CSV table of C-alpha atoms in Angstrom, one decimal:
chain,number,residue,atom,x,y,z
A,505,MET,CA,-0.2,0.1,-0.2
A,506,THR,CA,1.5,3.5,-1.2
A,507,ASN,CA,1.0,6.0,1.6
A,508,THR,CA,-0.8,5.0,4.1
A,509,ILE,CA,-2.2,2.8,7.5
A,510,ASN,CA,-3.8,-0.2,7.1
A,511,ASN,CA,-5.5,-2.5,9.1
A,512,ARG,CA,-5.7,0.7,11.9
A,513,GLY,CA,-6.1,-0.8,15.5
A,514,PHE,CA,-7.7,0.7,17.8
A,515,SER,CA,-5.6,2.6,20.0
A,516,LEU,CA,-5.6,3.6,23.6
A,517,SER,CA,-6.4,6.7,23.3
A,518,TRP,CA,-10.1,5.6,21.6
A,519,LEU,CA,-10.6,3.3,24.2
A,520,LEU,CA,-10.1,5.8,27.0
A,521,VAL,CA,-12.5,7.8,24.7
A,522,ALA,CA,-15.2,5.7,24.5
A,523,GLY,CA,-14.8,4.6,27.8
A,524,GLY,CA,-15.6,8.1,29.6
A,525,VAL,CA,-18.2,8.4,26.9
A,526,LEU,CA,-20.0,5.6,27.8
A,527,ILE,CA,-19.4,5.9,31.7
A,528,LEU,CA,-21.3,10.0,31.6
A,529,ALA,CA,-23.6,9.0,29.5
A,530,LEU,CA,-25.0,6.1,31.3
A,531,SER,CA,-24.1,8.1,34.3
A,532,VAL,CA,-26.6,10.8,32.6
A,533,TRP,CA,-28.9,8.5,32.1
A,534,LEU,CA,-29.7,7.1,35.3
A,535,ALA,CA,-29.1,10.7,36.6
A,536,MET,CA,-32.1,11.2,34.5
A,537,ALA,CA,-33.8,8.2,35.5
A,538,LYS,CA,-34.2,9.4,39.2
A,539,ALA,CA,-35.1,13.2,37.9
A,540,ASP,CA,-37.8,12.0,35.9
A,541,ASP,CA,-36.9,14.0,33.1
A,542,LYS,CA,-36.7,12.4,29.6
A,543,ALA,CA,-35.0,13.2,26.6
A,544,ASP,CA,-36.1,13.5,22.8
A,545,GLY,CA,-32.2,13.4,21.3
A,546,GLY,CA,-28.8,13.5,21.9
A,547,LEU,CA,-27.2,15.0,24.4
A,548,SER,CA,-25.1,17.9,25.0
A,549,GLY,CA,-22.8,18.7,27.7
A,550,GLU,CA,-25.5,21.3,29.5
A,551,ASP,CA,-27.9,19.0,28.9
A,552,ALA,CA,-25.6,16.5,30.5
A,553,ALA,CA,-24.6,18.9,33.2
A,554,ARG,CA,-28.3,20.2,34.0
A,555,ALA,CA,-29.3,16.1,33.8
A,556,ILE,CA,-27.0,15.6,36.7
A,557,SER,CA,-27.6,18.3,38.5
A,558,ALA,CA,-31.1,18.1,39.2
A,559,SER,CA,-30.6,14.1,39.7
A,560,GLY,CA,-30.4,15.3,43.5
A,561,PHE,CA,-27.1,12.7,43.9
A,562,SER,CA,-25.1,13.4,46.6
A,563,ASP,CA,-21.8,13.1,46.7
A,564,ALA,CA,-21.1,9.3,48.0
A,565,GLU,CA,-24.0,8.2,45.1
A,566,LYS,CA,-22.6,10.2,41.7
A,567,LYS,CA,-19.3,7.8,43.3
A,568,GLY,CA,-21.1,4.5,43.8
A,569,VAL,CA,-22.9,5.2,39.8
A,570,GLU,CA,-19.2,5.4,38.4
A,571,ALA,CA,-17.8,2.3,39.8
A,572,ILE,CA,-21.0,0.6,38.9
A,573,VAL,CA,-20.0,1.2,35.4
A,574,HIS,CA,-16.6,1.2,36.0
A,575,GLN,CA,-17.1,-3.3,36.9
A,576,TYR,CA,-19.8,-3.5,34.5
A,577,LEU,CA,-16.8,-2.0,31.9
A,578,MET,CA,-14.4,-4.3,33.3
A,579,ASP,CA,-16.5,-7.0,33.4
A,580,ASN,CA,-17.8,-6.7,29.9
A,581,PRO,CA,-14.9,-5.0,28.1
A,582,GLU,CA,-16.3,-5.9,24.5
A,583,VAL,CA,-18.6,-3.3,25.5
A,584,VAL,CA,-16.0,-0.9,24.7
A,585,ARG,CA,-15.2,-1.8,21.7
A,586,ASP,CA,-18.1,-2.8,20.3
A,587,ALA,CA,-19.5,1.6,20.9
A,588,LEU,CA,-16.3,2.5,19.1
A,589,ILE,CA,-17.0,0.1,16.0
A,590,ALA,CA,-20.0,1.7,15.7
A,591,LEU,CA,-19.0,5.1,15.4
A,592,GLN,CA,-16.2,4.9,13.5
A,593,GLU,CA,-18.6,2.7,10.9
A,594,LYS,CA,-20.7,5.4,11.1
A,595,GLU,CA,-18.1,8.3,10.4
A,596,VAL,CA,-17.0,6.4,7.4
A,597,SER,CA,-20.2,6.3,6.3
A,598,GLY,CA,-20.9,9.6,6.5
A,599,ARG,CA,-17.7,11.1,4.6
A,600,VAL,CA,-18.7,8.1,1.3
A,601,ASP,CA,-22.2,9.8,1.6
A,602,SER,CA,-21.2,13.1,1.5
A,603,VAL,CA,-18.8,12.1,-1.5
A,604,ARG,CA,-20.8,9.6,-2.7
A,605,GLU,CA,-22.8,10.9,-6.0
A,606,THR,CA,-19.1,12.7,-7.1
A,607,MET,CA,-17.1,9.7,-6.9
A,608,GLU,CA,-19.5,6.6,-8.3
A,609,LYS,CA,-19.4,8.9,-11.2
A,610,PRO,CA,-17.0,7.5,-13.9
A,611,PHE,CA,-15.1,10.4,-15.9
A,612,PHE,CA,-16.2,9.9,-19.2
A,613,GLY,CA,-16.0,5.3,-19.4
A,614,ALA,CA,-13.3,5.1,-16.7
A,615,VAL,CA,-15.0,1.7,-15.2
A,616,LEU,CA,-14.6,-2.1,-16.0
A,617,GLY,CA,-17.6,-4.0,-15.9
A,618,PRO,CA,-21.3,-3.4,-16.9
A,619,MET,CA,-21.7,0.1,-17.4
A,620,ASP,CA,-25.4,-0.3,-15.6
A,621,ALA,CA,-24.1,-2.6,-13.0
A,622,PRO,CA,-26.0,-1.4,-9.8
A,623,ILE,CA,-23.2,-2.1,-7.5
A,624,THR,CA,-20.5,0.2,-7.7
A,625,LEU,CA,-16.7,0.1,-6.6
A,626,VAL,CA,-15.0,3.1,-6.8
A,627,LYS,CA,-10.7,2.1,-6.7
A,628,PHE,CA,-8.2,4.9,-6.1
A,629,THR,CA,-5.0,3.9,-8.1
A,630,ASP,CA,-2.0,4.8,-9.5
A,631,TYR,CA,-0.1,3.7,-12.5
A,632,ASN,CA,3.4,3.2,-10.4
A,633,CYS,CA,1.9,1.7,-6.8
A,634,GLY,CA,2.9,-2.3,-6.9
A,635,TYR,CA,0.1,-2.8,-5.0
A,636,CYS,CA,-2.5,-1.8,-6.9
A,637,ARG,CA,-0.7,-3.9,-9.4
A,638,SER,CA,-1.2,-6.2,-7.9
A,639,SER,CA,-4.8,-5.7,-7.0
A,640,LEU,CA,-6.2,-6.5,-10.7
A,641,PRO,CA,-6.0,-9.8,-10.1
A,642,ASP,CA,-8.8,-9.7,-7.7
A,643,VAL,CA,-10.5,-7.4,-9.0
A,644,ASP,CA,-10.7,-8.8,-11.8
A,645,LYS,CA,-11.9,-12.0,-10.4
A,646,LEU,CA,-14.7,-9.8,-8.3
A,647,LEU,CA,-15.9,-8.8,-11.7
A,648,ALA,CA,-16.2,-12.1,-13.1
A,649,LYS,CA,-18.0,-13.3,-9.9
A,650,ASN,CA,-20.5,-10.8,-9.7
A,651,PRO,CA,-21.8,-9.6,-12.9
A,652,ASP,CA,-24.0,-6.3,-10.3
A,653,VAL,CA,-20.6,-5.1,-9.9
A,654,ARG,CA,-18.8,-1.8,-11.8
A,655,VAL,CA,-15.6,-0.8,-10.9
A,656,VAL,CA,-15.4,3.2,-11.2
A,657,ILE,CA,-11.1,3.8,-11.6
A,658,ARG,CA,-10.3,7.8,-10.3
A,659,GLU,CA,-6.5,8.1,-11.0
A,660,ALA,CA,-4.5,9.4,-8.1
A,661,PRO,CA,-0.9,10.1,-9.2
A,662,ILE,CA,0.3,11.4,-6.0
A,663,LEU,CA,3.9,9.0,-6.2
A,664,THR,CA,6.2,10.7,-9.5
A,665,ALA,CA,5.7,13.0,-12.9
A,666,SER,CA,5.7,9.8,-14.5
A,667,SER,CA,2.5,8.8,-12.5
A,668,LYS,CA,0.5,12.3,-13.6
A,669,THR,CA,1.0,11.5,-17.5
A,670,ALA,CA,0.6,7.6,-17.6
A,671,ALA,CA,-3.2,9.2,-15.8
A,672,LEU,CA,-3.3,12.1,-18.5
A,673,TRP,CA,-3.3,9.6,-21.2
A,674,ALA,CA,-6.1,7.1,-19.0
A,675,PHE,CA,-8.3,9.7,-19.7
A,676,ALA,CA,-7.8,10.3,-22.6
A,677,ALA,CA,-8.5,6.1,-23.1
A,678,ALA,CA,-11.3,7.2,-21.3
A,679,GLU,CA,-12.7,9.6,-23.2
A,680,GLN,CA,-12.2,7.5,-26.5
A,681,GLY,CA,-13.6,4.2,-25.5
A,682,LYS,CA,-10.1,2.2,-24.5
A,683,PHE,CA,-9.6,2.4,-21.1
A,684,PRO,CA,-10.3,-0.4,-20.0
A,685,ALA,CA,-7.1,-2.4,-22.7
A,686,PHE,CA,-4.9,0.8,-21.8
A,687,GLN,CA,-5.6,0.1,-18.7
A,688,LYS,CA,-4.3,-3.4,-18.5
A,689,SER,CA,-0.8,-2.6,-21.2
A,690,LEU,CA,-0.2,-0.5,-19.1
A,691,PHE,CA,-0.3,-1.9,-15.5
A,692,ALA,CA,1.8,-5.4,-17.5
A,693,GLY,CA,4.6,-2.9,-18.6
A,694,GLY,CA,5.8,-2.2,-14.6
A,695,ARG,CA,7.3,1.4,-14.0
A,696,VAL,CA,5.4,4.0,-16.2
A,697,THR,CA,8.0,5.3,-19.1
A,698,ASP,CA,7.7,7.5,-21.8
A,699,SER,CA,7.1,3.8,-23.8
A,700,SER,CA,5.8,2.0,-21.7
A,701,ILE,CA,2.7,5.1,-22.1
A,702,ALA,CA,3.4,4.6,-26.4
A,703,LYS,CA,3.1,0.4,-26.5
A,704,ALA,CA,-0.4,0.6,-23.8
A,705,ALA,CA,-1.7,3.7,-26.2
A,706,SER,CA,-0.9,1.7,-29.3
A,707,GLU,CA,-1.9,-1.4,-27.9
A,708,ALA,CA,-5.1,0.4,-26.9
A,709,GLY,CA,-5.6,1.7,-29.8
A,710,LEU,CA,-6.2,5.5,-29.0
A,711,ASP,CA,-5.7,7.8,-31.8
A,712,VAL,CA,-2.7,9.0,-30.6
A,713,PRO,CA,-2.7,12.7,-32.5
A,714,LEU,CA,-6.3,13.4,-31.0
A,715,ALA,CA,-5.9,11.9,-27.2
A,716,ALA,CA,-2.5,14.7,-27.5
A,717,LYS,CA,-4.4,17.4,-28.0
A,718,GLN,CA,-7.2,16.3,-25.7
A,719,ILE,CA,-4.7,16.3,-22.5
A,720,GLN,CA,-3.8,19.6,-23.1
A,721,LYS,CA,-7.1,20.6,-23.0
A,722,GLY,CA,-6.7,20.8,-19.0
A,723,GLU,CA,-10.3,19.3,-17.8
A,724,TYR,CA,-7.7,16.2,-17.2
A,725,GLN,CA,-6.0,18.3,-14.8
A,726,ASN,CA,-8.9,19.6,-13.1
A,727,GLU,CA,-10.5,15.7,-12.2
A,728,ILE,CA,-6.7,14.8,-10.7
A,729,GLU,CA,-7.7,17.5,-8.4
A,730,SER,CA,-10.9,16.5,-8.5
A,731,ASN,CA,-9.9,13.1,-7.3
A,732,LEU,CA,-7.8,13.8,-4.5
A,733,ASP,CA,-10.0,15.8,-3.5
A,734,LEU,CA,-12.0,13.8,-2.5
A,735,MET,CA,-10.0,11.2,-1.3
A,736,GLU,CA,-9.1,13.7,1.0
A,737,SER,CA,-12.7,14.1,1.9
A,738,LEU,CA,-12.8,10.5,2.5
A,739,GLY,CA,-9.5,11.0,4.6
A,740,VAL,CA,-6.8,8.6,3.1
A,741,GLY,CA,-4.3,9.0,1.7
A,742,GLY,CA,-2.8,6.2,0.0
A,743,THR,CA,-3.1,3.6,-3.1
A,744,PRO,CA,-5.1,1.8,-3.6
A,745,THR,CA,-7.7,2.1,-1.7
A,746,PHE,CA,-11.2,1.0,-2.8
A,747,VAL,CA,-14.7,2.4,-1.6
A,748,VAL,CA,-18.1,-0.2,-2.0
A,749,GLY,CA,-21.3,0.8,-0.2
A,750,ASN,CA,-20.3,2.3,2.8
A,751,GLU,CA,-17.0,1.0,3.0
A,752,ILE,CA,-13.4,1.7,2.5
A,753,ILE,CA,-10.6,-0.1,2.2
A,754,GLU,CA,-7.7,0.9,2.2
A,755,GLY,CA,-4.5,-1.3,0.4
A,756,ALA,CA,-4.3,-4.2,-1.5
A,757,ALA,CA,-6.2,-6.6,1.8
A,758,GLY,CA,-7.4,-9.5,-1.7
A,759,PHE,CA,-10.3,-10.2,-2.8
A,760,ASP,CA,-12.2,-11.6,-0.4
A,761,ALA,CA,-12.5,-8.5,1.8
A,762,MET,CA,-13.5,-6.5,-0.9
A,763,GLN,CA,-16.1,-9.3,-1.9
A,764,ALA,CA,-17.8,-8.6,1.7
A,765,ALA,CA,-17.8,-5.4,0.5
A,766,VAL,CA,-19.9,-5.8,-1.8
A,767,ASN,CA,-22.4,-8.8,-0.2
A,768,LYS,CA,-22.5,-6.0,2.7
A,769,ALA,CA,-23.8,-3.3,0.0
A,770,ARG,CA,-25.7,-5.5,-2.0
A,771,ASP,CA,-27.4,-6.8,0.8
A,772,GLN,CA,-27.5,-2.0,1.7
A,773,LYS,CA,-29.3,-2.0,-1.4
A,774,LYS,CA,-32.4,-4.6,-0.4
């Protein structure tokens, strides 16, 4: 994986925060129950303070509540883990939803699989990224086993100047309807060079003079910047990154991880 950290674990600080939130939530709930004051939504910090104050708890009773909650968390530590997982899933879902419409709309024909497939997997990629290259067989397998899936390719040239050049030519290939063949040939050529780009353009059947004119228009540069902005909005910084449904998969996680995410996205559509 390029320029990012895969499979993030739960840090101690996050666990402490989650535990503190649970303690506060249960304390407030007990306080509100004692004060017979029902809330119809989430609590702000001021709401929580007022609820605890209105409860009439003595200092000793407050310490008792804290002791009960503390012991509960010690006996059931998975509660903290589950709460943290739920929080992270909610945050990821929110980030994805905020850019989904733009992200899933392909730039010209930069799509693998059926254009009208109901499930979209988005792949952010760089032609000089070895992990992007190694993920190709998994993407091909995913498409072969899931005819209701399409893969929208978003060029994210973050490694070298030749990565950007390759991305610009890939956009031209997409506009000419030659994208799948161009991508396959260019990745097969290894590290990007002017020669490997020329070879991929030839093998894909590009109109090279037309492609050169298309690249000069500046539209492709705007698309690159848009793709990098999308990555920033998603909170990711490396390639490959896959997005499907409400899940973000960072790195070449393999076929099984992508298939599981596709299955989940399919279930969400039912």
